[in-house]
Short mmCIF file of C-alpha atoms and ligand atoms in Angstrom, two decimals:
data_model
loop_
_atom_site.label_atom_id
_atom_site.label_comp_id
_atom_site.label_asym_id
_atom_site.label_seq_id
_atom_site.Cartn_x
_atom_site.Cartn_y
_atom_site.Cartn_z
CA MET A 265 0.04 -0.18 -0.09
CA ASP A 266 1.46 3.27 -1.12
CA ASP A 267 -1.11 5.79 0.41
CA ALA A 268 0.03 7.38 3.96
CA PRO A 269 -1.88 6.07 6.81
CA ASP A 270 -5.24 7.48 7.60
CA ALA A 271 -4.67 7.90 11.37
CA ARG A 272 -8.54 8.44 11.84
CA LEU A 273 -9.08 4.69 10.63
CA ASP A 274 -8.35 1.57 12.17
CA PRO A 275 -5.59 -0.17 10.21
CA VAL A 276 -7.84 -3.05 9.23
CA THR A 277 -10.66 -0.83 7.92
CA GLU A 278 -8.05 1.26 6.01
CA LEU A 279 -6.59 -1.94 4.59
CA LEU A 280 -9.93 -3.64 3.56
CA LEU A 281 -10.83 -0.25 1.68
CA SER A 282 -7.22 0.24 0.00
CA GLU A 283 -7.59 -3.51 -0.88
CA ALA A 284 -10.84 -2.93 -2.50
CA GLY A 285 -9.73 -0.14 -4.68
CA GLU A 286 -12.65 0.75 -7.08
CA ILE A 287 -15.59 -1.11 -5.35
CA ALA A 288 -17.71 -3.28 -7.68
CA GLU A 289 -21.43 -2.98 -6.29
CA PRO A 290 -23.37 -4.29 -4.53
CA ILE A 291 -21.27 -4.28 -1.60
CA GLY A 292 -21.87 -6.49 1.59
CA VAL A 293 -20.15 -5.95 4.74
CA LEU A 294 -19.44 -8.43 7.73
CA ASP A 295 -18.54 -6.87 11.11
CA ASP A 296 -17.97 -3.35 10.85
CA VAL A 297 -16.55 -3.18 14.59
CA ASP A 298 -16.83 0.87 14.93
CA GLY A 299 -18.62 2.06 11.92
CA ALA A 300 -15.60 3.76 10.49
CA LEU A 301 -16.00 1.45 7.49
CA CYS A 302 -19.57 2.21 6.60
CA ARG A 303 -19.05 5.95 7.22
CA THR A 304 -15.92 5.89 4.89
CA LEU A 305 -17.88 3.92 2.11
CA ALA A 306 -21.04 6.82 2.60
CA ASP A 307 -18.28 9.53 2.23
CA ARG A 308 -17.29 8.04 -1.05
CA GLY A 309 -20.39 7.75 -2.44
CA TYR A 310 -21.37 3.77 -1.96
CA THR A 311 -24.05 2.09 0.01
CA ALA A 312 -23.78 -1.14 1.58
CA ARG A 313 -25.72 -4.23 3.13
CA VAL A 314 -24.36 -4.51 6.32
CA TRP A 315 -24.71 -7.22 9.12
CA CYS A 316 -22.78 -7.27 12.29
CA ASP A 317 -22.58 -9.60 15.12
CA GLU A 318 -22.58 -7.46 18.20
CA VAL A 319 -25.63 -5.08 18.64
CA ARG A 320 -23.40 -2.69 19.98
CA ALA A 321 -21.56 -2.61 16.71
CA GLU A 322 -24.53 -2.38 14.44
CA ARG A 323 -25.81 0.94 16.03
CA ALA A 324 -22.90 2.44 14.13
CA VAL A 325 -24.47 1.44 10.78
CA PRO A 326 -27.05 3.53 9.01
CA GLN A 327 -30.49 1.97 9.28
CA PRO A 328 -31.28 1.33 5.70
CA TRP A 329 -27.96 -0.35 5.52
CA ARG A 330 -28.73 -3.10 8.01
CA ARG A 331 -29.49 -6.81 7.65
CA PRO A 332 -30.58 -9.10 10.13
CA THR A 333 -28.50 -12.07 9.03
CA PRO A 334 -24.92 -12.37 7.31
CA GLN A 335 -26.61 -14.09 4.51
CA GLN A 336 -28.90 -11.39 3.84
CA ALA A 337 -25.94 -9.13 3.90
CA VAL A 338 -24.07 -10.84 1.20
CA ALA A 339 -26.83 -12.23 -0.89
CA GLY A 340 -25.96 -11.12 -4.75
CA VAL A 341 -23.04 -8.84 -4.04
CA ARG A 342 -20.14 -8.53 -6.11
CA THR A 343 -17.80 -7.48 -3.03
CA VAL A 344 -17.47 -8.15 0.38
CA LEU A 345 -15.57 -6.47 3.10
CA TRP A 346 -15.21 -8.27 6.16
CA ARG A 347 -13.62 -8.10 9.45
CA LEU A 348 -12.30 -11.72 10.18
CA PRO A 349 -13.65 -13.08 13.42
CA ARG A 350 -11.33 -14.80 15.98
CA ALA A 351 -13.47 -18.33 15.87
CA LEU A 352 -12.56 -20.29 13.13
CA GLY A 353 -16.02 -21.94 13.10
CA ALA A 354 -17.28 -18.33 12.27
CA VAL A 355 -14.64 -17.83 9.62
CA ASP A 356 -15.95 -21.26 7.95
CA GLU A 357 -19.64 -20.31 8.49
CA TYR A 358 -19.52 -16.90 7.06
CA ALA A 359 -17.17 -17.85 3.94
CA GLN A 360 -19.62 -20.71 3.11
CA ALA A 361 -22.36 -18.18 3.18
CA ILE A 362 -20.67 -16.00 1.06
CA ALA A 363 -19.92 -18.78 -1.51
CA GLU A 364 -23.35 -19.91 -1.46
CA HIS A 365 -25.35 -16.34 -1.57
CA ALA A 366 -22.85 -13.62 -3.16
CA ASP A 367 -22.44 -12.99 -7.11
CA PRO A 368 -20.16 -15.96 -8.63
CA ALA A 369 -17.88 -12.91 -9.44
CA VAL A 370 -17.74 -11.80 -5.86
CA ARG A 371 -14.38 -10.85 -4.48
CA MET A 372 -14.14 -11.19 -0.67
CA ILE A 373 -11.71 -9.24 1.20
CA ALA A 374 -11.22 -10.04 4.83
CA GLY A 375 -8.96 -8.52 7.15
CA GLU A 376 -7.43 -8.48 10.55
CA ARG A 377 -4.41 -7.43 12.64
CA ASP A 378 -1.46 -9.96 12.07
CA LYS A 379 -1.62 -11.35 15.79
CA HIS A 380 -4.93 -12.49 15.05
CA LEU A 381 -4.53 -14.27 11.94
CA SER A 382 -3.57 -17.89 11.49
CA ARG A 383 -2.95 -20.19 8.75
CA SER A 384 -6.02 -22.06 9.56
CA MET A 385 -7.99 -19.16 8.80
CA ASN A 386 -6.40 -19.65 5.03
CA GLU A 387 -7.29 -23.00 5.05
CA ALA A 388 -10.88 -22.17 6.30
CA LEU A 389 -11.22 -19.73 3.37
CA ALA A 390 -9.68 -22.24 0.98
CA ARG A 391 -12.30 -24.66 1.58
CA HIS A 392 -15.04 -22.25 -0.20
CA PHE A 393 -12.94 -20.13 -2.67
CA THR A 394 -10.89 -21.69 -5.66
CA SER A 395 -8.42 -18.60 -5.16
CA VAL A 396 -7.21 -17.30 -1.77
CA HIS A 397 -4.25 -14.94 -1.22
CA ALA A 398 -2.85 -12.64 1.66
CA SER A 399 -2.08 -8.94 0.95
CA LEU A 400 1.03 -7.35 1.92
CA GLY A 401 1.13 -6.13 5.85
CA HIS A 402 -0.10 -2.79 6.54
CA ARG A 403 0.27 -1.26 9.87
CA LYS A 404 0.27 -4.83 11.58
CA ALA A 405 -2.74 -5.64 9.83
CA ARG A 406 -3.21 -8.06 6.99
CA ALA A 407 -5.98 -8.82 4.47
CA LEU A 408 -7.01 -12.33 2.82
CA ILE A 409 -8.38 -11.93 -0.90
CA ALA A 410 -10.88 -14.71 -2.09
CA SER A 411 -12.60 -15.61 -5.27
CA GLY A 412 -14.00 -18.30 -7.16
CA PRO A 413 -16.88 -19.12 -4.61
CA ILE A 414 -17.32 -22.94 -4.32
CA ALA A 415 -20.92 -23.41 -3.30
CA SER A 416 -21.98 -26.00 -0.71
CA PRO A 417 -24.69 -26.81 1.69
CA ALA A 418 -24.70 -24.57 4.91
CA SER A 419 -22.90 -26.94 8.03
CA TRP A 420 -24.02 -24.35 10.28
CA PRO A 421 -25.42 -23.71 13.08
CA ARG A 422 -24.42 -27.21 14.60
CA THR A 423 -26.27 -29.17 17.16
CA ALA A 424 -24.57 -31.31 19.91
CA ARG A 425 -25.76 -33.46 22.43
CA LEU A 426 -24.82 -32.78 26.07
CA GLU A 427 -25.55 -36.17 27.58
CA ALA A 428 -24.59 -34.85 31.15
CA PHE A 429 -27.89 -32.49 30.89
CA GLU A 430 -29.76 -34.47 28.18
CA LEU A 431 -29.93 -31.05 26.11
CA ASP A 432 -29.27 -30.65 22.54
CA VAL A 433 -27.02 -27.33 22.17
CA VAL A 434 -27.14 -25.50 18.75
CA ALA A 435 -24.58 -22.75 18.12
CA HIS A 436 -23.28 -20.74 15.30
CA GLY A 437 -19.43 -20.53 14.75
CA ALA A 438 -19.11 -17.51 16.25
CA THR A 439 -21.07 -18.69 19.80
CA PHE A 440 -19.12 -18.52 22.86
CA ASN A 441 -17.46 -21.99 22.85
CA THR A 442 -20.09 -23.38 19.85
CA ASN A 443 -22.07 -26.36 21.34
CA ARG A 444 -19.90 -27.31 23.81
CA LEU A 445 -20.15 -27.18 27.71
CA ASP A 446 -17.88 -24.49 28.96
CA ARG A 447 -16.18 -25.92 32.36
CA GLY A 448 -17.71 -22.90 34.39
CA THR A 449 -21.16 -23.23 32.72
CA ALA A 450 -20.99 -27.12 33.99
CA LEU A 451 -20.06 -26.19 37.31
CA LEU A 452 -22.88 -23.30 37.77
CA ALA A 453 -25.30 -25.79 36.38
CA SER A 454 -24.39 -28.43 38.83
CA CYS A 455 -25.75 -26.04 41.62
CA PHE A 456 -29.24 -25.83 39.96
CA ASP A 457 -30.92 -28.14 42.50
CA ARG A 458 -30.40 -25.60 45.14
CA LEU A 459 -32.00 -22.85 43.07
CA PRO A 460 -34.68 -20.80 44.61
CA ALA A 461 -38.28 -21.14 43.87
CA ALA A 462 -38.39 -18.24 41.03
CA SER A 463 -40.91 -17.85 38.56
CA THR A 464 -38.98 -15.32 36.49
CA ALA A 465 -35.25 -15.44 35.52
CA ILE A 466 -32.98 -13.98 33.08
CA ASP A 467 -29.71 -15.90 31.59
CA LEU A 468 -27.29 -12.67 31.05
CA GLY A 469 -25.06 -13.34 28.15
CA CYS A 470 -26.64 -16.37 27.48
CA GLY A 471 -24.22 -17.77 24.39
CA SER A 472 -25.87 -20.89 23.03
CA GLY A 473 -28.55 -20.95 25.73
CA ILE A 474 -27.69 -23.64 27.83
CA LEU A 475 -28.36 -22.03 31.32
CA ALA A 476 -31.58 -20.43 29.85
CA ALA A 477 -33.05 -23.84 28.41
CA LEU A 478 -32.30 -25.79 31.73
CA LEU A 479 -34.03 -22.88 33.84
CA ALA A 480 -36.88 -23.04 31.42
CA ARG A 481 -36.92 -26.97 31.76
CA ARG A 482 -37.43 -26.27 35.31
CA GLY A 483 -40.94 -24.27 34.70
CA MET A 484 -39.49 -20.64 34.91
CA ARG A 485 -40.33 -17.88 32.73
CA VAL A 486 -37.00 -17.07 31.23
CA SER A 487 -35.44 -14.30 29.20
CA ALA A 488 -32.02 -15.14 27.42
CA VAL A 489 -29.89 -11.99 26.60
CA ASP A 490 -26.46 -11.32 24.73
CA VAL A 491 -25.15 -8.73 23.01
CA ALA A 492 -24.23 -11.27 19.74
CA TRP A 493 -26.54 -12.20 17.25
CA SER A 494 -24.50 -15.50 17.06
CA ALA A 495 -25.76 -16.21 20.37
CA CYS A 496 -29.29 -15.02 20.48
CA ASP A 497 -30.02 -17.06 17.17
CA ALA A 498 -28.46 -20.14 18.88
CA ALA A 499 -30.18 -19.50 22.12
CA GLY A 500 -33.34 -19.56 20.41
CA LEU A 501 -32.84 -22.69 18.56
CA THR A 502 -31.33 -24.38 21.23
CA ALA A 503 -34.66 -23.71 23.40
CA SER A 504 -36.54 -25.02 20.17
CA ALA A 505 -34.65 -28.20 20.05
CA ASN A 506 -35.61 -29.05 23.76
CA GLY A 507 -39.08 -28.00 23.54
CA VAL A 508 -39.10 -25.27 25.96
CA GLU A 509 -40.17 -21.48 25.22
CA VAL A 510 -37.15 -19.04 26.13
CA ASP A 511 -37.98 -15.06 25.35
CA VAL A 512 -34.65 -14.30 23.60
CA GLN A 513 -33.58 -10.56 23.38
CA ARG A 514 -30.19 -9.33 21.58
CA ARG A 515 -29.19 -6.41 23.52
CA ASP A 516 -26.23 -4.95 25.57
CA GLY A 517 -26.93 -5.70 29.41
CA LEU A 518 -30.01 -4.87 31.40
CA ALA A 519 -30.15 -1.02 31.40
CA GLY A 520 -33.81 -0.01 30.99
CA TRP A 521 -35.02 -3.84 31.64
CA PRO A 522 -38.86 -3.27 31.62
CA GLN A 523 -39.97 -5.83 34.63
CA GLN A 524 -38.28 -6.96 37.79
CA VAL A 525 -36.87 -10.76 37.82
CA ASP A 526 -36.47 -13.41 40.81
CA LEU A 527 -33.24 -14.70 39.36
CA VAL A 528 -30.22 -13.97 37.22
CA VAL A 529 -28.14 -16.36 36.34
CA THR A 530 -24.78 -15.57 34.13
CA ASN A 531 -21.28 -16.36 33.05
CA PRO A 532 -20.40 -13.20 32.50
CA PRO A 533 -17.93 -11.88 29.41
CA PHE A 534 -14.25 -11.61 30.13
CA HIS A 535 -13.81 -10.35 26.33
CA VAL A 536 -14.06 -7.15 24.60
CA ARG A 537 -13.39 -8.62 21.22
CA ALA A 538 -10.17 -10.00 21.39
CA ALA A 539 -9.09 -8.19 24.63
CA LYS A 540 -9.18 -10.08 27.91
CA ASP A 541 -11.34 -7.20 29.98
CA THR A 542 -13.45 -7.85 32.70
CA SER A 543 -14.31 -4.00 33.31
CA PRO A 544 -17.79 -3.98 31.87
CA THR A 545 -18.70 -6.78 33.98
CA ARG A 546 -18.92 -4.47 37.10
CA GLY A 547 -21.53 -2.32 35.11
CA LEU A 548 -23.51 -5.67 34.46
CA PHE A 549 -23.69 -6.41 38.07
CA THR A 550 -25.05 -2.92 38.88
CA GLN A 551 -27.50 -3.46 36.18
CA VAL A 552 -28.75 -6.93 37.53
CA GLY A 553 -29.01 -5.03 41.24
CA ASP A 554 -31.37 -2.91 39.50
CA VAL A 555 -33.48 -5.73 37.86
CA LEU A 556 -33.66 -7.86 40.76
CA THR A 557 -36.92 -8.04 42.92
CA ASP A 558 -36.34 -7.64 46.82
CA GLY A 559 -34.85 -10.99 48.25
CA GLY A 560 -33.90 -11.98 44.30
CA GLU A 561 -31.15 -13.68 43.54
CA LEU A 562 -27.96 -13.44 41.00
CA TRP A 563 -25.97 -16.65 40.66
CA CYS A 564 -22.47 -16.22 38.77
CA VAL A 565 -19.69 -18.29 37.78
CA TYR A 566 -16.22 -16.83 37.14
CA ASN A 567 -12.66 -17.44 36.95
CA ALA A 568 -11.32 -17.79 40.74
CA HIS A 569 -8.67 -14.98 40.43
CA LEU A 570 -11.28 -12.32 39.36
CA PRO A 571 -12.20 -9.60 41.87
CA TYR A 572 -15.55 -10.08 41.85
CA LEU A 573 -16.81 -11.01 45.20
CA PRO A 574 -16.59 -7.38 46.50
CA TRP A 575 -18.25 -6.32 43.27
CA LEU A 576 -20.96 -8.64 43.98
CA ARG A 577 -21.49 -7.68 47.28
CA ARG A 578 -21.57 -4.00 46.33
CA ALA A 579 -23.75 -4.01 43.83
CA ILE A 580 -26.21 -7.07 44.74
CA GLY A 581 -25.98 -7.63 48.56
CA PRO A 582 -24.78 -10.84 50.73
CA THR A 583 -22.80 -13.06 48.52
CA GLU A 584 -21.64 -16.76 49.40
CA ILE A 585 -19.45 -19.23 47.72
CA LEU A 586 -21.69 -22.33 46.37
CA ALA A 587 -19.11 -24.14 44.73
CA ARG A 588 -15.49 -23.63 43.66
CA ASP A 589 -12.70 -25.83 41.51
CA ARG A 590 -9.43 -25.32 40.60
CA ALA A 591 -10.32 -22.84 38.18
CA TYR A 592 -13.90 -21.10 38.91
CA VAL A 593 -16.22 -19.94 41.68
CA VAL A 594 -19.82 -20.22 41.92
CA THR A 595 -21.62 -17.64 43.82
CA ARG A 596 -25.23 -16.77 45.13
CA SER A 597 -25.73 -13.13 45.99
CA VAL A 598 -29.09 -12.07 47.34
CA HIS A 599 -30.47 -8.62 47.07
C1 SAM B 23 -18.42 -16.23 28.99
S1 SAM B 23 -19.81 -16.16 27.62
C2 SAM B 23 -21.20 -17.45 28.33
C3 SAM B 23 -21.82 -18.05 27.36
C4 SAM B 23 -23.07 -18.84 27.90
N1 SAM B 23 -23.66 -18.15 28.90
C5 SAM B 23 -22.60 -20.26 28.46
O1 SAM B 23 -22.27 -20.10 29.74
O2 SAM B 23 -21.86 -21.05 27.54
C6 SAM B 23 -20.20 -14.70 27.86
C7 SAM B 23 -21.38 -14.15 26.98
O3 SAM B 23 -22.03 -12.76 27.24
C8 SAM B 23 -22.33 -12.28 26.06
N2 SAM B 23 -21.89 -10.67 26.28
C9 SAM B 23 -20.48 -9.58 26.54
N3 SAM B 23 -21.13 -8.70 26.74
C10 SAM B 23 -22.60 -8.45 26.58
C11 SAM B 23 -23.17 -7.47 27.18
N4 SAM B 23 -22.83 -6.54 27.32
N5 SAM B 23 -24.60 -7.90 27.52
C12 SAM B 23 -25.08 -8.81 27.09
N6 SAM B 23 -24.20 -10.19 26.56
C13 SAM B 23 -22.96 -9.94 26.76
C14 SAM B 23 -21.24 -12.63 24.96
O4 SAM B 23 -21.62 -12.38 23.81
C15 SAM B 23 -21.09 -14.20 25.44
O5 SAM B 23 -21.96 -14.76 24.61
#
C-alpha cells in the first residue's frame, strides 16, 4: 500500500478499503466494528448491506444498510468487506455463506491484525473459494483476498448432544464455545438443584442458551440476553430443540429492562473482542441489582482469580460461595 496511513481509521478498516480499490457494487459488509468502514463508504458515495454480530457495532451502521443475518448482507453482492472473526468456526460459517449467496464473480476481502491471523483461517477460506491470497502487511494488519466461490450446503448452525444434561445445544461458529459445555457453565449448572423457587429468570450473556434452557425446563419464565446475534439465534434454536420456551433478546446488558425478575444467572463476559477485559462486568452487576426483586438472587460463575466477590457484594448484596473447583467459583448473591 503506497498511501500514507489514515490515522482516523483502524488499520484493518484502512487496509480493507485500500485493497478494495474501485469497489464493484453491490457491496456486503460483515462486522464493521466501529462504524468507520460504513462512514467511509458513505463518504465515497457507496451504499452497502451490512451485518454485525454485536448489537453495539450495529448501532453505528446507517439503519437502511442493516441486514438481520450474514446471509442477507452478502446475497447477490460482488464485493464483500469483512472483519475476520476470531473463531475458526465463524470464519468457516461466513465464508460458506458468501460462497453460497454472493454473486459468482464476488471478490472477498477479509482483514484482521496480524496477531489474530492464523494459517488455519486461510485453510478455512480455501474450502469455500478457489483462489485465496494474502495482501502485504500494513500497520500490523493483513487482508486475505478470495474469489471463485465454491457453493456447498450450509453446515452451520451445528447441534451437539450434552448427555450430562440431556440437552441438545445449537450454535453458530461465533457463539461462545460453540456447542460445547464450558467448565464454568458446567459448575454453575451443577448447583441448580439448590435454586430458589423463582418464577422469572434471566440468563445474562446467554451464548448458546444452555443455562436458559435448563431454567426453562424447571418451569421458570426465562429471558436469554446477549449482545451477539450468533448467541441469540443459537439460544432460540437451543430452546426449540429442547421443546422449551425462552424469550431471547439481543441487547447490551440489562439497562432499561422493563420488569423486575426473581433470578439472574450468568457466566459473564471476560473479553471485549479479542482483549481480555472484565471491567464491563462490573457495570453488568450494577444493572442486575436494578432488575432483581427484593430477595431476588444473582447466581454467577467466574474465574477464581477475578475480583468479583466485592463487586457482587456492593452491587447486589450478601454473597456466598456455592461451589468451587481449581479454576472457577460459583456465587449466590441475595438482593
Ligand atoms: C462467557 S460467555 C457465556 C455464554 C453462556 N452463558 C455459557 O455459559 O456458555 C459470555 C457471553 O456474554 C455475552 N456478552 C458480552 N457482553 C455482553 C453484554 N454487554 N450484554 C449481554 N451479553 C454480553 C457474550 O456475547 C457471550 O456470549
